[in-house]
Coordinates of C-alpha atoms in Angstrom, one line a residue:
Chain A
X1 CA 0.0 0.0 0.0
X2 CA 0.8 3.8 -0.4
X3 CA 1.2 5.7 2.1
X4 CA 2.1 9.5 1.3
X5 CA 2.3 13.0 3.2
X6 CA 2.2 15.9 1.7
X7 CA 3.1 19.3 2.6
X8 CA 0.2 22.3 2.0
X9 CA -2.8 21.2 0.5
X10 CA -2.3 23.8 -2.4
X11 CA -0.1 21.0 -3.7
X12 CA -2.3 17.9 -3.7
X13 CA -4.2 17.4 -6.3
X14 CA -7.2 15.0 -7.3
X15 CA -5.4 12.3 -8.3
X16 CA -3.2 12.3 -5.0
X17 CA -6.1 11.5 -2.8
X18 CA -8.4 9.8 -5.2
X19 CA -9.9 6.8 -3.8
X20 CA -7.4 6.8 -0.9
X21 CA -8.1 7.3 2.9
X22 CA -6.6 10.9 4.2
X23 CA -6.5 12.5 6.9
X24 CA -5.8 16.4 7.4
X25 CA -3.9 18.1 10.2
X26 CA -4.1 21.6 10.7
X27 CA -2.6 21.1 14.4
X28 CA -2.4 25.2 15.2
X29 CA -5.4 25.3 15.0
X30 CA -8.3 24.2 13.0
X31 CA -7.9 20.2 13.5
X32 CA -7.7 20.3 17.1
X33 CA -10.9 22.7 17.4
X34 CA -13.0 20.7 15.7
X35 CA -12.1 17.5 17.6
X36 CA -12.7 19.4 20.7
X37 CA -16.0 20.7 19.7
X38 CA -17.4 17.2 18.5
X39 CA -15.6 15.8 21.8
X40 CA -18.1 18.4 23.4
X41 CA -21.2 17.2 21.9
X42 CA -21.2 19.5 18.8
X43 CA -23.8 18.1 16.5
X44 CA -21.8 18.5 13.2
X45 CA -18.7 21.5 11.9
X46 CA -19.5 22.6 9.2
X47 CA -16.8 23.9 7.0
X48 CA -16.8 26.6 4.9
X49 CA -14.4 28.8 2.5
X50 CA -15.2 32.2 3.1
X51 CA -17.3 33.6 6.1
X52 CA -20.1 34.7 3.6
X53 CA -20.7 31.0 2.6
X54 CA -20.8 30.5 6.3
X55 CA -23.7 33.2 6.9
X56 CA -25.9 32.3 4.2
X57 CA -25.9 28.9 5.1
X58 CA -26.6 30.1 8.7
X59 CA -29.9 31.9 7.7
X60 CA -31.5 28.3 7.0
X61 CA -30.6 27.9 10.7
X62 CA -32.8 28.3 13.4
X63 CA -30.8 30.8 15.6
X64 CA -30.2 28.1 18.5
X65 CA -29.3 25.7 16.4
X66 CA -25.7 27.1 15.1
X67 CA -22.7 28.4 16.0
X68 CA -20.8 30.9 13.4
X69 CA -17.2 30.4 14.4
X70 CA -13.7 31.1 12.6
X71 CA -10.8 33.2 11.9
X72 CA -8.9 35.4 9.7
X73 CA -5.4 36.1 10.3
X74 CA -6.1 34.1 14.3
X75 CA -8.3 36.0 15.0
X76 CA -12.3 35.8 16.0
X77 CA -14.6 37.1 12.9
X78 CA -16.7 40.4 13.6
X79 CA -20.2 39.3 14.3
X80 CA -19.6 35.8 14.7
X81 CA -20.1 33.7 17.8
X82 CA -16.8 31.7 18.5
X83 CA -13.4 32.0 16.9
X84 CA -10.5 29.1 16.1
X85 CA -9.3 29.2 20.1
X86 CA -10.3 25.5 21.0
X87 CA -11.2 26.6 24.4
X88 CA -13.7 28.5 23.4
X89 CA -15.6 24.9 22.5
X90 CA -16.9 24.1 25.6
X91 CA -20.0 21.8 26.1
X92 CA -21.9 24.8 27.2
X93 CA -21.0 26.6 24.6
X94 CA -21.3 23.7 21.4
X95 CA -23.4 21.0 22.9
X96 CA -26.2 20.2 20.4
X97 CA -25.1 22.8 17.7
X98 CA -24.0 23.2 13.9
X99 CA -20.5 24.7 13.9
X100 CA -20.4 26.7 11.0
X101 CA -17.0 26.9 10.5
X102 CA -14.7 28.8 8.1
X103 CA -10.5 29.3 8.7
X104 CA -7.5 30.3 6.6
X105 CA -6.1 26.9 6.3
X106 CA -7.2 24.5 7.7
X107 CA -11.1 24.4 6.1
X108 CA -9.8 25.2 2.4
X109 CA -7.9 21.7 3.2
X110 CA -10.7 19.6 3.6
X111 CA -12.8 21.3 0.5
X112 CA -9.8 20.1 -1.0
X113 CA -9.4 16.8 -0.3
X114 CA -13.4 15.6 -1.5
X115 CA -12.4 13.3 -3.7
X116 CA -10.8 10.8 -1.2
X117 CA -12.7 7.7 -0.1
X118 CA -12.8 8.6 3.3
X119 CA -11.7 11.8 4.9
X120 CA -10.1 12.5 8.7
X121 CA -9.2 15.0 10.9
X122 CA -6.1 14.7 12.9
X123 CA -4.0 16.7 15.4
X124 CA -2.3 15.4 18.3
X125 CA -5.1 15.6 20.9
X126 CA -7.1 12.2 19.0
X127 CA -4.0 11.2 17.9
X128 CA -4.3 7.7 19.1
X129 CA -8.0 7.3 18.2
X130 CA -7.5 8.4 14.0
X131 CA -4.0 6.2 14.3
X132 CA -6.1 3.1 15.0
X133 CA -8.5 4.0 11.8
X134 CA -5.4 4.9 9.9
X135 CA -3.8 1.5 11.3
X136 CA -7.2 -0.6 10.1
X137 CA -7.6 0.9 7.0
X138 CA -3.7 0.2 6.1
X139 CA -4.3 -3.4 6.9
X140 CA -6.9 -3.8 4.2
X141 CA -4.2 -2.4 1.9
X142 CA -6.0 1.0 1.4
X143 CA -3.6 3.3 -0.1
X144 CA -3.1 6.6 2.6
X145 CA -2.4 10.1 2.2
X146 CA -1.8 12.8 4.9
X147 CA -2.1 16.4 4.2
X148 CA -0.1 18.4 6.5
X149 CA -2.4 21.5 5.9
X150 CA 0.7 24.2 6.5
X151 CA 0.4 27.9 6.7
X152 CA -0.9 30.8 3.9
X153 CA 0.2 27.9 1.2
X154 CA 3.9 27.5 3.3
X155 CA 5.2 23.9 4.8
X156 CA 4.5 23.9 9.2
X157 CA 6.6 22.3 11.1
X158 CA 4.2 21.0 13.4
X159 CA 1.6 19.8 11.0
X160 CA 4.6 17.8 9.9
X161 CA 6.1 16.0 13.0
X162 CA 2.3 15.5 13.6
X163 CA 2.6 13.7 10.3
X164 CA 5.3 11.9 10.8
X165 CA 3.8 10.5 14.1
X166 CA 1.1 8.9 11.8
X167 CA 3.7 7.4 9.4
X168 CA 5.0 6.1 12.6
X169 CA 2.4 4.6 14.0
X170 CA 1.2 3.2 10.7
X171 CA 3.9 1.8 9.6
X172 CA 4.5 -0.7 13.0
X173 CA 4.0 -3.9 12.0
X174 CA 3.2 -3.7 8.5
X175 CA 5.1 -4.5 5.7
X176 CA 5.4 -3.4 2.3
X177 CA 5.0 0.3 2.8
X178 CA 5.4 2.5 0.3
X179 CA 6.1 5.7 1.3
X180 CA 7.0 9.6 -1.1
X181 CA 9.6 11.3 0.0
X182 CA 7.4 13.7 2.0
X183 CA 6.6 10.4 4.4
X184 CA 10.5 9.7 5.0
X185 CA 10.5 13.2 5.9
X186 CA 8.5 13.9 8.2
X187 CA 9.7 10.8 10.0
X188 CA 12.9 12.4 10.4
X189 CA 11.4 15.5 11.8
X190 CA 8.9 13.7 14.3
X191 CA 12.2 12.3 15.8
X192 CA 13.1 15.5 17.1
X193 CA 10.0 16.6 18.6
X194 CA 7.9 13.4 19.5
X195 CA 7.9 13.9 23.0
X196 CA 8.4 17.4 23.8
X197 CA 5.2 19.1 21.9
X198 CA 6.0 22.0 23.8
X199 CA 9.2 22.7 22.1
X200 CA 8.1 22.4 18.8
X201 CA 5.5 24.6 19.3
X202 CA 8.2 27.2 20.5
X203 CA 10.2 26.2 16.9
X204 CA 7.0 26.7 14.9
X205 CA 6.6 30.5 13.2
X206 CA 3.1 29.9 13.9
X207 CA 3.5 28.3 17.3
X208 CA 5.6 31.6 18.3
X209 CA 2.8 34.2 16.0
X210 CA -0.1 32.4 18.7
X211 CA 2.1 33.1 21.8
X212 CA 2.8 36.2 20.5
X213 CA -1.0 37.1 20.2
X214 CA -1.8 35.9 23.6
X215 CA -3.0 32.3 22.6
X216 CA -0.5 30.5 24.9
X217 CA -2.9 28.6 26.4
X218 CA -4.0 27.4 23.2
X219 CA -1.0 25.5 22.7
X220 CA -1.2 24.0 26.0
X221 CA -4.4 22.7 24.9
X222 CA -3.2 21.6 21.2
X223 CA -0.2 19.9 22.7
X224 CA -2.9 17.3 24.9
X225 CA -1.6 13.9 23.2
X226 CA -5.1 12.0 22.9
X227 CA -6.9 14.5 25.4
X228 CA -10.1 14.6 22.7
X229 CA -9.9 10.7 21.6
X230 CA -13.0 11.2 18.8
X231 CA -12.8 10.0 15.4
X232 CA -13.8 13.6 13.1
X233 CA -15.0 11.8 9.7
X234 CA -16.0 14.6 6.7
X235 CA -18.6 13.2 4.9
X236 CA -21.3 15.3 2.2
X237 CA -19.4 18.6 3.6
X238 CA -19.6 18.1 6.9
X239 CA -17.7 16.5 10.0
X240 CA -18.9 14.3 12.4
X241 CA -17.3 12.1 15.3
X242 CA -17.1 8.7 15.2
X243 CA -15.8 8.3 18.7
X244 CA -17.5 8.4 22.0
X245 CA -18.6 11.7 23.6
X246 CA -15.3 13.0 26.6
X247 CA -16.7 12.1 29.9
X248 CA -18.4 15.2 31.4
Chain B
X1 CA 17.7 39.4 8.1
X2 CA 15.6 36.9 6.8
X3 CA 16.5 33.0 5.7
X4 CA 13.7 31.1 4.0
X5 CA 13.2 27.5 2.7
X6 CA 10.1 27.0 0.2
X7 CA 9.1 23.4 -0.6
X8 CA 8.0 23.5 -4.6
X9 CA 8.0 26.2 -6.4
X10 CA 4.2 26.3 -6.6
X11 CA 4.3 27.2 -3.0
X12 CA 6.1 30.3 -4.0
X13 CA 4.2 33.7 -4.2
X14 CA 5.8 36.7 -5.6
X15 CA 5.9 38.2 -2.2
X16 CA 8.0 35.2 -1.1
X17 CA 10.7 36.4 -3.4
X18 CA 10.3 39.7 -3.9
X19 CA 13.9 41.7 -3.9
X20 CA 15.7 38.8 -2.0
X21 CA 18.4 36.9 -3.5
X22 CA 17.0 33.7 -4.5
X23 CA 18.6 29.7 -4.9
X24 CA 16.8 27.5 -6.9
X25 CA 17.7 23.8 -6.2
X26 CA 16.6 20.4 -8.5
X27 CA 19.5 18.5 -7.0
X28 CA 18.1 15.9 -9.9
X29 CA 19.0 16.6 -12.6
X30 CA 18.5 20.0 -13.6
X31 CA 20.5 22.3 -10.9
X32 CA 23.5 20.0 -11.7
X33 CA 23.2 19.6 -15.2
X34 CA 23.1 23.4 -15.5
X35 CA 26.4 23.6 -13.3
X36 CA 28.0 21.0 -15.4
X37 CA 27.1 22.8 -18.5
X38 CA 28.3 26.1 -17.4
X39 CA 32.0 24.5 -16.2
X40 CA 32.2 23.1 -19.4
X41 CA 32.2 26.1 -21.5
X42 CA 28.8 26.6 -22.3
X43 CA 28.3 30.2 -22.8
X44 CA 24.4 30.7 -21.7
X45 CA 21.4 28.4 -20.7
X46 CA 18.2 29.4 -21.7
X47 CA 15.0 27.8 -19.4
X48 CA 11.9 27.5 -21.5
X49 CA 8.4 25.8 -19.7
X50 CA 7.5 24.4 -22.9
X51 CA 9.7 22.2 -25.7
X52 CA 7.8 24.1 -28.5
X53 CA 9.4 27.3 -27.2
X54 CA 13.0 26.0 -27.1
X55 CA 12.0 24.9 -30.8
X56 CA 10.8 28.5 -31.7
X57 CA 13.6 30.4 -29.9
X58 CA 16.1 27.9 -31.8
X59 CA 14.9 29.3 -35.2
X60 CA 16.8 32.7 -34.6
X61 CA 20.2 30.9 -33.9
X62 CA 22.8 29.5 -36.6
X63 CA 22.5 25.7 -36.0
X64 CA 25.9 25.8 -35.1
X65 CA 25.4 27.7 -32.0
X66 CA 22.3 26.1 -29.6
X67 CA 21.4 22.8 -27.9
X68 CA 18.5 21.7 -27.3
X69 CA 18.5 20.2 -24.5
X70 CA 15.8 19.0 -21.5
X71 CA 13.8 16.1 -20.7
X72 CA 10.4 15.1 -19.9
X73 CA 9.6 12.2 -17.1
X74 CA 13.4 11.8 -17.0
X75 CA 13.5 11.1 -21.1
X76 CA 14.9 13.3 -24.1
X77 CA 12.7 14.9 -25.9
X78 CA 12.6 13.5 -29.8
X79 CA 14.4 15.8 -31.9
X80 CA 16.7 17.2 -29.3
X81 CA 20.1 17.2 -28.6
X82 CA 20.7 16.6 -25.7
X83 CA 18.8 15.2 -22.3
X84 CA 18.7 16.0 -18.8
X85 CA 21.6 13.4 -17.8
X86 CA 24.4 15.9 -17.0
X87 CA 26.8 13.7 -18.1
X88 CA 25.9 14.4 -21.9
X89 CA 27.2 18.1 -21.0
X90 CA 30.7 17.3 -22.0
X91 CA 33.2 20.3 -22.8
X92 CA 33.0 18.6 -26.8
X93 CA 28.9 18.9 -26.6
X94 CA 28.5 22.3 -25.1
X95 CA 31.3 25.0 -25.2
X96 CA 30.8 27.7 -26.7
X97 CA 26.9 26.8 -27.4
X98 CA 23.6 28.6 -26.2
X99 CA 21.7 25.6 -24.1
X100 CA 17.8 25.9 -24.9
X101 CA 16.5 24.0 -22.2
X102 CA 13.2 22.5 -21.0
X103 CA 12.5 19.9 -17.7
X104 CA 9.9 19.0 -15.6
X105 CA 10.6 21.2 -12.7
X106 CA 13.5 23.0 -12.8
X107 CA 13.1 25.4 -15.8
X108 CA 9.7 26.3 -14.1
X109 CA 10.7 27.4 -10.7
X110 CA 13.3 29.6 -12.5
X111 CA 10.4 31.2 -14.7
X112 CA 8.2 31.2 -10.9
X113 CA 11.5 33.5 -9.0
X114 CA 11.9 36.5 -11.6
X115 CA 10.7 39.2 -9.2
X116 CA 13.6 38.5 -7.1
X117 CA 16.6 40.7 -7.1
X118 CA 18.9 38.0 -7.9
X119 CA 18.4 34.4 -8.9
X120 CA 21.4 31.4 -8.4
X121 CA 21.4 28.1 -9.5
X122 CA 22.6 25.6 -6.9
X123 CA 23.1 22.1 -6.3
X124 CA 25.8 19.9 -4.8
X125 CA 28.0 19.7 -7.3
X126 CA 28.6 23.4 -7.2
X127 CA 28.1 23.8 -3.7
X128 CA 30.6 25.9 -1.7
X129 CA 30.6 28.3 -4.7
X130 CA 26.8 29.5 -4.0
X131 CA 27.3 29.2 -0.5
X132 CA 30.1 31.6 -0.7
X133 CA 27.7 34.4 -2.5
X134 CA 24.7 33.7 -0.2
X135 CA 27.0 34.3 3.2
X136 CA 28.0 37.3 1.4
X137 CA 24.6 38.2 0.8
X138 CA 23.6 37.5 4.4
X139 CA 26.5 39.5 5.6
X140 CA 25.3 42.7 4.2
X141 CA 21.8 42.1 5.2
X142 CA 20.0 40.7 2.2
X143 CA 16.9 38.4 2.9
X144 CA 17.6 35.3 1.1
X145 CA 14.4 32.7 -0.2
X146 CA 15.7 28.6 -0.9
X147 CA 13.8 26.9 -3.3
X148 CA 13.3 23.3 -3.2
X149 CA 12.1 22.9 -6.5
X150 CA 10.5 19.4 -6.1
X151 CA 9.3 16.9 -8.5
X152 CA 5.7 17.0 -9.6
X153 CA 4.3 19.5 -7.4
X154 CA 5.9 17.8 -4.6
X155 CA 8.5 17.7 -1.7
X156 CA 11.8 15.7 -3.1
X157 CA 13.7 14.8 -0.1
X158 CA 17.0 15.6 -2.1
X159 CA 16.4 19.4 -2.3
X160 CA 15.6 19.8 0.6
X161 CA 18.7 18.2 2.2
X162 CA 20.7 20.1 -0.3
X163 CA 18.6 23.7 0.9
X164 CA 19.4 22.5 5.0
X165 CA 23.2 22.4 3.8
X166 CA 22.9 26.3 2.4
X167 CA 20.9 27.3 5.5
X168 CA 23.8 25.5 7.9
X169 CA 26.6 27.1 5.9
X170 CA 24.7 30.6 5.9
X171 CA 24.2 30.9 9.3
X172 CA 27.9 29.6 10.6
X173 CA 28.8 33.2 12.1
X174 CA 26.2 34.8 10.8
X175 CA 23.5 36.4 14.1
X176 CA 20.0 37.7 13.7
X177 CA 18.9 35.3 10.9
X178 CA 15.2 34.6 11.4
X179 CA 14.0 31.2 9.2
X180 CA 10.5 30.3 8.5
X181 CA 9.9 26.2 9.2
X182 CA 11.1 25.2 6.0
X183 CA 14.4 26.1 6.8
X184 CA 13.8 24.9 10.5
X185 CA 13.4 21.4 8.8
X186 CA 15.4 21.5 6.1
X187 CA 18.4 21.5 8.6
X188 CA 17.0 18.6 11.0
X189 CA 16.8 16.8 7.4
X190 CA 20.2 17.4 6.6
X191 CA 21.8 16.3 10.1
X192 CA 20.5 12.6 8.8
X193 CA 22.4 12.9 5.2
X194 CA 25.1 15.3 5.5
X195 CA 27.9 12.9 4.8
X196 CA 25.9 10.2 2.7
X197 CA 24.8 11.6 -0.7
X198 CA 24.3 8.4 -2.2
X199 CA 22.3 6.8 0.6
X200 CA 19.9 10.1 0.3
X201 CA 20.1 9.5 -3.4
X202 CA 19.1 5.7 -2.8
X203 CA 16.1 6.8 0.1
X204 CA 14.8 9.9 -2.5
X205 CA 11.9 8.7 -4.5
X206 CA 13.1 10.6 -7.5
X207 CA 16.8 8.8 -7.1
X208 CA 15.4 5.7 -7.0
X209 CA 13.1 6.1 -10.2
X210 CA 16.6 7.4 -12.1
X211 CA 18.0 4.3 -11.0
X212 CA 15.6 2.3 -12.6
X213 CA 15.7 3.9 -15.8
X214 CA 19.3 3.4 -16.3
X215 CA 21.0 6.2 -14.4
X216 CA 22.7 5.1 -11.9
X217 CA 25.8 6.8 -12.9
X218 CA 24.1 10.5 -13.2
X219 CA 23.4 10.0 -9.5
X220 CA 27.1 9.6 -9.0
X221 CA 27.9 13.0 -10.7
X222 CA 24.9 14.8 -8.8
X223 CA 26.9 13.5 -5.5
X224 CA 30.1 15.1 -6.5
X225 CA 30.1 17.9 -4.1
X226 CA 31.6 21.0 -5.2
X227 CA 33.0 19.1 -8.2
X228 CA 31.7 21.7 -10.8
X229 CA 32.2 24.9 -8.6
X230 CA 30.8 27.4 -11.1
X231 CA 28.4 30.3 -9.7
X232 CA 24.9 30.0 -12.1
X233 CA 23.4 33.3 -12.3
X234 CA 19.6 33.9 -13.9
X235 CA 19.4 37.0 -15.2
X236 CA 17.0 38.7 -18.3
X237 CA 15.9 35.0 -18.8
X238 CA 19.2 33.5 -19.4
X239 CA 21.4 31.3 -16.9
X240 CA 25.5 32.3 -17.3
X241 CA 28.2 31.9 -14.9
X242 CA 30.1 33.8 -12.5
X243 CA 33.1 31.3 -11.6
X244 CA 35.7 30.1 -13.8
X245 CA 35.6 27.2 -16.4
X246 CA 36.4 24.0 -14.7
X247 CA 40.3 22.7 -15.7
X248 CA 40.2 21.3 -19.0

């Protein structure tokens, strides 16, 4: 089987993902929201390119129903309700609801990715969870790809080492792997960081731009290995959790 | 200043390069075969995206006086002179001549880098001579943009170890360099292969696949650092050298 990473998702293409199982990281911060907000008891996210998209589609809502959450440039959108800070997804806050949900990256990614068989969404905090779908669907000899979603079209360090950590854990006890040379790479760079998340968020341009902003305790949160163990599957434009609800 | 690494030249937006000086690295074949070509006399390399262009720009030349020269998946191109093996760029094939040349990648992330303020060709056959103009660059404050030209849209493994070797060597003495991640990783990549250019050649997709069709030996000449130390410099369209010819 194939099993491929690839760096921005500007730079996949339909044929790189056709028919194959992906999964998407946008670990700073779009992936680890939305598995914290279906962790929470969000209903579905809802991804969306541009914030317009996101408020028409919001108007076939009834009001309690949704959430209109996002970011531009890290920050919250005027006149919407949440923003791309995970902690903002509490279960008081998404319980029950349709996350409407539009970022720079980390959305345009998924859009980009429909013509895979079966779509993910991975960051470190369900790590182990999408590992053991990745793991399954290897077995059966489906070929893989990971986008490491990356920054404003640019490679991210930590969406790669998060990537890597896949290819790692994929990789463990099956033969006849065969990997691009973005998969060999981000091996390599998961060695340096695998267990000091904290560190490579301090190496990351946008791990530094968050601190920088005042999100600090966002990384805390994003660096929670398997602290928000669902399964995010998007399926007819919209993600939904395969895994169990977190304990309350 | 600034020190940046770009995976593809796809990635790359005119703001990425925009008055910096600028490498552009296709380790295989097309950085080194343009090195080669250059030691060996030849007076100018033109890059063209398309082979009917090379054809058409050929026309206003005495046939005495061009190649043409480029490949497409690793193959010449019928009717042409020469391929992409840089081992065809003998002293005999190539002095004197204008090169018209056309590959998969290489030629288009020159065409991708003309707003910057100057554009090098590097590889690791010609090493230490770039490195040389790049440290001087960074010494007087210039931001400098790598480009890991790629294969195929993608992330080759080979440029990017090559752009982790620039980024080392620019920053040896050198303080207040900031580096985007690409750069970050591109020097955690090299630490593996620093020493072992054929073992990255043999773990490289794109090595392996020149292998297989027969050229094995081309690998051997992309590995021979700083055997072709000419200085490739891409000005109004053209590639032509700074160092001296190689001993004859």
């Amino acid at each position: 089987m194939r099993l491929d990473v690839y760096f921005g998702a500007h730079s996949v293409t339909s044929a790189d993902v056709q028919g194959r199982v992906v999964v998407v990281i946008d670990v700073l911060r779009a992936s680890t929201t939305i598995a914290v907000a279906l962790a929470h008891g969000a209903r579905t996210v809802i991804p969306f390119e541009s914030a317009d998209e996101a408020v028409t589609r919001s108007k076939s809502l009834a009001r309690g129903d949704y959430k209109l959450a996002g970011e531009r440039k890290n920050q919250m959108i005027p006149g919407f309700d949440l923003g791309n800070s995970p902690r903002e997804y509490t279960r008081e806050a998404v319980e029950g609801k349709t996350i409407l949900f539009t970022t720079t990256n980390g959305t345009s990614a998924l859009i980009a990715v429909q013509p895979a068989r079966e779509v993910l969404v991975g960051a470190f905090v369900n790590f182990t969870a999408v590992s053991a779908m990745l793991r399954a669907a290897a077995r059966a000899q489906s070929d893989l790809a990971i986008i490491a979603a990356g920054s404003d079209r640019h490679f991210s360090l930590e969406d790669a080492v998060c990537a890597g950590r896949f290819v790692r854990s994929i990789r463990r006890g099956i033969t006849d792997v065969s990997m691009n040379d973005g998969a060999q790479a981000s091996v390599q760079l998961e060695r340096r960081y695998a267990n000091d998340l904290p560190r490579l968020f301090a190496e990351s341009a946008h791990g530094r731009a968050l601190a920088d902003m005042g999100f600090a305790e966002d990384l805390a949160t994003c660096a929670q290995l398997d602290g928000y163990p669902v399964v995010p599957v998007y399926h007819d434009r919209q993600v939904t959790k395969l895994g169990p609800d977190r304990e309350r």
